[in-house]
Short mmCIF file of C-alpha atoms and ligand atoms in Angstrom, two decimals:
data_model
loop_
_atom_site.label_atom_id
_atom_site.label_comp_id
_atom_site.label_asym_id
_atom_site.label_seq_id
_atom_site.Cartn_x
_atom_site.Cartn_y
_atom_site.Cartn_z
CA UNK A 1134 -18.67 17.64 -11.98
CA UNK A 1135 -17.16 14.87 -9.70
CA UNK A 1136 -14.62 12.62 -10.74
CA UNK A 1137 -14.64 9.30 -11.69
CA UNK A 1138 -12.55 7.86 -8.54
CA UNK A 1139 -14.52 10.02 -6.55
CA UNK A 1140 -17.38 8.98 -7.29
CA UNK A 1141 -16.13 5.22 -7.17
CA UNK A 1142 -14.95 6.25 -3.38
CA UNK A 1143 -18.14 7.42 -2.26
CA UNK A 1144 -20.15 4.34 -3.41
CA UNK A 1145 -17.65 2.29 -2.00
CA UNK A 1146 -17.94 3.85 1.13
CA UNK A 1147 -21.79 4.34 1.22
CA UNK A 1148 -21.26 0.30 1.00
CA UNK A 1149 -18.57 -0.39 4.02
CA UNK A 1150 -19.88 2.35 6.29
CA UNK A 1151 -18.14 5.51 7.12
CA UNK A 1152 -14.92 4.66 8.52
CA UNK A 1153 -13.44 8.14 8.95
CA UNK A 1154 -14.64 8.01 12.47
CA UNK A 1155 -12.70 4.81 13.56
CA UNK A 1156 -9.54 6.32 11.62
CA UNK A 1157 -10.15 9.34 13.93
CA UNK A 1158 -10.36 8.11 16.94
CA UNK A 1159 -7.42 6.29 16.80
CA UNK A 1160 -5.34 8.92 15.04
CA UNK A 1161 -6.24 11.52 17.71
CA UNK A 1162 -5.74 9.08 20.94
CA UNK A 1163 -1.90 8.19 19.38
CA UNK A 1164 -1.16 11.15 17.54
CA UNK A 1165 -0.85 9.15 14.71
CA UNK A 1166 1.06 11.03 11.23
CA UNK A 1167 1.83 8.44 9.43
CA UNK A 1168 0.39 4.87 8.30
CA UNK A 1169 0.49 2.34 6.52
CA UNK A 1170 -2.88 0.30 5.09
CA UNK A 1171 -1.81 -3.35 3.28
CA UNK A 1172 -5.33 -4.30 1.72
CA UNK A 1173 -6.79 -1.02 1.64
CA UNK A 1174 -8.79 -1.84 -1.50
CA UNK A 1175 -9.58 1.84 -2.20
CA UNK A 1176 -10.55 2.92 1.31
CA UNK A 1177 -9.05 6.46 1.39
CA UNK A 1178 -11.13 7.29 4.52
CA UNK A 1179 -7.68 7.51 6.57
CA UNK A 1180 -5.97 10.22 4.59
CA UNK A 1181 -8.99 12.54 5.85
CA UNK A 1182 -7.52 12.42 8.93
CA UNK A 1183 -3.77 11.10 9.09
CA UNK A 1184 -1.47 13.38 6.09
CA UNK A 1185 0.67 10.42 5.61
CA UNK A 1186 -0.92 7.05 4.28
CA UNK A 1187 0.60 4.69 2.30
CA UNK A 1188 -2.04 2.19 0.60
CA UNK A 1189 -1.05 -1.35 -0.66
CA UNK A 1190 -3.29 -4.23 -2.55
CA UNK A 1191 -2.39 -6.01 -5.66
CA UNK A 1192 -6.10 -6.29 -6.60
CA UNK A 1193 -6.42 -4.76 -10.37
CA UNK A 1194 -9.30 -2.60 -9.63
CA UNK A 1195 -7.49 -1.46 -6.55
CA UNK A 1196 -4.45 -0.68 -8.95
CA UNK A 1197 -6.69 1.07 -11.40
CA UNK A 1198 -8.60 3.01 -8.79
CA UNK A 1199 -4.86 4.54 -7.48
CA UNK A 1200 -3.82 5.23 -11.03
CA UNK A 1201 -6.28 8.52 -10.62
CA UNK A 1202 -3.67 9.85 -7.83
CA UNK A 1203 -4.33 12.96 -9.15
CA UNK A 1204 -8.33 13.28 -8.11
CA UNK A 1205 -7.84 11.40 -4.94
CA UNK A 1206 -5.68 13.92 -3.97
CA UNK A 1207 -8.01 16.61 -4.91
CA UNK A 1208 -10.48 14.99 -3.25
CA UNK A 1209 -8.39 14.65 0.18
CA UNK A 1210 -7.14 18.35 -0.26
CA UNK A 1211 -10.66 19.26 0.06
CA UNK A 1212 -11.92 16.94 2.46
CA UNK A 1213 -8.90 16.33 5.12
CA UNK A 1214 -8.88 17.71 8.36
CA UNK A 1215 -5.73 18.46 9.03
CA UNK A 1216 -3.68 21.55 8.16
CA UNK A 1217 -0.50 19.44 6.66
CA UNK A 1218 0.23 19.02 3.38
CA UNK A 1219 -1.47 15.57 2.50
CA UNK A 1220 0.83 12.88 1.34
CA UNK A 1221 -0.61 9.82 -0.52
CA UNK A 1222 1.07 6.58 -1.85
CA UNK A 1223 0.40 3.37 -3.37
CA UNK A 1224 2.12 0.22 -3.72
CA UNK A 1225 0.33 -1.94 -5.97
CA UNK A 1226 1.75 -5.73 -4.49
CA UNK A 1227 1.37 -8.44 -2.94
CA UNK A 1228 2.27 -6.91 1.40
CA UNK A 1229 3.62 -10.48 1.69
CA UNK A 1230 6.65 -9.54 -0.39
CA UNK A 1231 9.63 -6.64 0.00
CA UNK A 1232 8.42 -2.92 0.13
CA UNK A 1233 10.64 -0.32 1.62
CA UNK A 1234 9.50 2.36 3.19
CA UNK A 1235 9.89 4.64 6.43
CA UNK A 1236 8.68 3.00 9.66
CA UNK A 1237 4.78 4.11 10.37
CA UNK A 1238 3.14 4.74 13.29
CA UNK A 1239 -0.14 2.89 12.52
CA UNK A 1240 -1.02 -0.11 10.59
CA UNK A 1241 -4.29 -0.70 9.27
CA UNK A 1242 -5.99 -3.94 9.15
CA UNK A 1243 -8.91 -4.34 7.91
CA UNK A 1244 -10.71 -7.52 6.39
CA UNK A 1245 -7.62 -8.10 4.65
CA UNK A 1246 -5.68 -11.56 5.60
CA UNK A 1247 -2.65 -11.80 8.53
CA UNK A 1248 -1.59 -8.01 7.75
CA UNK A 1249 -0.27 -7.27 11.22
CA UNK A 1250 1.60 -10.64 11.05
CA UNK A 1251 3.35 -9.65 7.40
CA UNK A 1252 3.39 -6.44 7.89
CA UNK A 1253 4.78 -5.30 11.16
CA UNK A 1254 8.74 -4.52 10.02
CA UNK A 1255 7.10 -1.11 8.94
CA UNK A 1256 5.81 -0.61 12.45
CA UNK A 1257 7.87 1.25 14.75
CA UNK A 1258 8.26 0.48 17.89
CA UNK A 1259 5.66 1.84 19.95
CA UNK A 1260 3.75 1.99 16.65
CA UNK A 1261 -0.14 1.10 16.64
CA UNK A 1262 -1.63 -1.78 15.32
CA UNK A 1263 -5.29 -1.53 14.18
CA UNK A 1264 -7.12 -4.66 13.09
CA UNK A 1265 -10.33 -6.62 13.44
CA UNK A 1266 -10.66 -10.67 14.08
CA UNK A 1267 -12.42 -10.81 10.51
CA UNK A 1268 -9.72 -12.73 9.13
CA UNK A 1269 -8.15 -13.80 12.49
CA UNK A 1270 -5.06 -10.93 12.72
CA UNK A 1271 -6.54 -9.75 16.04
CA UNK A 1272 -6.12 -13.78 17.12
CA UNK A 1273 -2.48 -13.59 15.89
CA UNK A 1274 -1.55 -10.69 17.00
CA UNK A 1275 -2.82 -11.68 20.85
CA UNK A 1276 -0.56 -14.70 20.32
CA UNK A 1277 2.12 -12.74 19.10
CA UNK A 1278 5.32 -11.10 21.63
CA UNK A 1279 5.66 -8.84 19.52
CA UNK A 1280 2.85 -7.04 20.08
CA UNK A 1281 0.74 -5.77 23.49
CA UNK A 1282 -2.81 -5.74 23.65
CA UNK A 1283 -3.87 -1.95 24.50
CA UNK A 1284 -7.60 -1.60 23.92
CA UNK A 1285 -10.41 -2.12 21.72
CA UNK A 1286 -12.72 -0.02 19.47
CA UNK A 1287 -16.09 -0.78 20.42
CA UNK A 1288 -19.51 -0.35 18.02
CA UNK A 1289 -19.50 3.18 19.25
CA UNK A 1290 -16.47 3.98 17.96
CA UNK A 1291 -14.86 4.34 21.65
CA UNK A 1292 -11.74 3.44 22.57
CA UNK A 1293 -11.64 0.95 25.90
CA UNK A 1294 -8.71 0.29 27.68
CA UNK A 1295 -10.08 -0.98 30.77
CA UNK A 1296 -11.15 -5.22 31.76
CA UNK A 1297 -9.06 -6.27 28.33
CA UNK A 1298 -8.92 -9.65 30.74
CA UNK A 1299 -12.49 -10.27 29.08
CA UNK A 1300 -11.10 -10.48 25.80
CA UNK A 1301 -9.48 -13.51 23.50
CA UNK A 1302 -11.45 -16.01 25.99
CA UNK A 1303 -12.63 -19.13 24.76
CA UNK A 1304 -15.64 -21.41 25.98
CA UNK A 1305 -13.90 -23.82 28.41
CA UNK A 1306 -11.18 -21.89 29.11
CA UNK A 1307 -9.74 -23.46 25.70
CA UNK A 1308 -6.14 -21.83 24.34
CA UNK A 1309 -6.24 -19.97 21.01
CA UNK A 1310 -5.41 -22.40 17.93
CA UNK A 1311 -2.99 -20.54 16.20
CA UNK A 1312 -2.68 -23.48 13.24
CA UNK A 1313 -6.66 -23.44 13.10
CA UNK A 1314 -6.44 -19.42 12.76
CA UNK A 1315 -4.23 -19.73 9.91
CA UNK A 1316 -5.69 -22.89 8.01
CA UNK A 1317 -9.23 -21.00 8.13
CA UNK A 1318 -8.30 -17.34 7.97
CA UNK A 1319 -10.84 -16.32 10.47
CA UNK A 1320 -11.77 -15.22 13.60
CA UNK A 1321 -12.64 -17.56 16.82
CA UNK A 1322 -15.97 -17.16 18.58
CA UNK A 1323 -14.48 -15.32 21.79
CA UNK A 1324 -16.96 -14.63 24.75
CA UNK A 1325 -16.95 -11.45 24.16
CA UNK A 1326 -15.73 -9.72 21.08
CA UNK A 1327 -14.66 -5.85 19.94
CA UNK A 1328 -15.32 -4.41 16.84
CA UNK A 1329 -11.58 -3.39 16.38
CA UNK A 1330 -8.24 -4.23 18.45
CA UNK A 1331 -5.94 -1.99 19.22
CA UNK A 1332 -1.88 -3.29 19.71
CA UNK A 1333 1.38 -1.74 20.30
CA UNK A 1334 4.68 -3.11 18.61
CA UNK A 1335 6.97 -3.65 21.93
C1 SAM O 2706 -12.25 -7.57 1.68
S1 SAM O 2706 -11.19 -6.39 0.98
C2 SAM O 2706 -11.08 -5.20 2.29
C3 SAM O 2706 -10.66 -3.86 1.79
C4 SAM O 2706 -10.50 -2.77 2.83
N1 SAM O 2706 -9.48 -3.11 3.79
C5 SAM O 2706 -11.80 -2.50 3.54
O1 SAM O 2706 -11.94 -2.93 4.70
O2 SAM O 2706 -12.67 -1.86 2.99
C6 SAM O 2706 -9.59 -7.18 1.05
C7 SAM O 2706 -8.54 -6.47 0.21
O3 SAM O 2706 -7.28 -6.98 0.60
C8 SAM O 2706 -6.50 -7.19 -0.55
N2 SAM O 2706 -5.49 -8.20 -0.23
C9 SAM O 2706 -5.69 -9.42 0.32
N3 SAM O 2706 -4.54 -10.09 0.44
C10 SAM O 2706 -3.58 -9.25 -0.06
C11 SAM O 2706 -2.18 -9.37 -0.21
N4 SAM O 2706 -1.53 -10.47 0.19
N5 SAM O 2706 -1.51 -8.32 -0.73
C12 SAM O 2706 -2.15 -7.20 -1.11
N6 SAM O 2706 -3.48 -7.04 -0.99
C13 SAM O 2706 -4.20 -8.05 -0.49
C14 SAM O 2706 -7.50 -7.62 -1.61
O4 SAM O 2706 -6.99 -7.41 -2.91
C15 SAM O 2706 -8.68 -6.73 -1.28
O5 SAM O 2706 -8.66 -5.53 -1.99
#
């Protein structure tokens, strides 16, 4: 019989969309081992392919959902596609306040607020950001020195690397608002836009 976060998983992800392939592609271009996912929510679908992932969100059902450790790691044990030793965490806070923990070489950001922006002492440098413009991180991060624009994921789950230039451009050759990103939380309507972003910590 499945379990109960297991079957909370799968609905969740029948509702999102598969993500295991976006997770993959990335993990595989920048041998990625280890990660860290602020916001998660209870989107497991990187520890099928990365055996390190530390998940973080201070939402209660979020909190609940990662008090069945136990099953999720059955569940990754059976599903992961690696041949490491899975290794699962959860911080249950706010990623705007202290954690500690060992520098990762991928950050997740998904739908989740200014993650890359909070987030990025746990990056290494060199380390990989991954983040979409739902909530404006990929705007802040292109505004950011910190970070170098290196690709994008596009709807085919393919990582570009090539005419970036056509990116972050606004109508009238405008500049990116970085006080309007923040006020609004949310992406600007770019000429062209990518599915996913892909950054390096320099
Ligand atoms: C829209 S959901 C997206 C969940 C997941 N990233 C996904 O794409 O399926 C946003 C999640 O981010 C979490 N979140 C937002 N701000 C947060 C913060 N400052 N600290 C921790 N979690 C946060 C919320 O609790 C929520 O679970």
């Amino acid at each position: 019989m499945k379990s109960k976060a297991t079957d909370t998983y799968q609905e969740y992800a029948r509702k999102i969309g598969d993500r295991k392939v976006l997770y993959e592609v990335v993990t595989k271009k920048f041998n990625i081992q280890v990660a860290l996912y602020p916001g998660s929510h209870i989107d497991i679908a990187p520890s099928i392919v990365i055996p390190t992932v530390t998940y973080m969100d201070n939402f209660k059902g979020a909190i609940r959902f990662f008090n069945d450790i136990d099953e999720i790691e059955e569940y990754i044990e059976q599903n992961k596609e690696y041949l490491d030793k899975s290794e699962i965490s959860f911080l249950g806070q706010d990623y705007t306040t202290p954690f500690d923990i060992k520098e990762v070489d991928l950050i997740i950001s998904q739908y989740a607020g200014f993650v890359g922006q909070a987030t990025k002492q746990a990056l290494k440098t060199g380390g990989i950001l991954l983040c979409n413009d739902s909530h404006g991180d990929a705007s802040l991060a292109k505004l950011d020195e910190d970070y170098e624009f290196i690709g994008i994921v596009n709807s085919q789950k393919e990582i570009e690397t090539e005419h970036l230039e056509d990116y972050f451009v606004l109508p009238k050759e405008k500049s990116i608002d970085r006080k309007l990103v923040e006020q609004k939380m949310k992406g600007l309507k770019y000429k062209k836009n990518a599915e996913n972003y892909l950054f390096r910590k320099v």
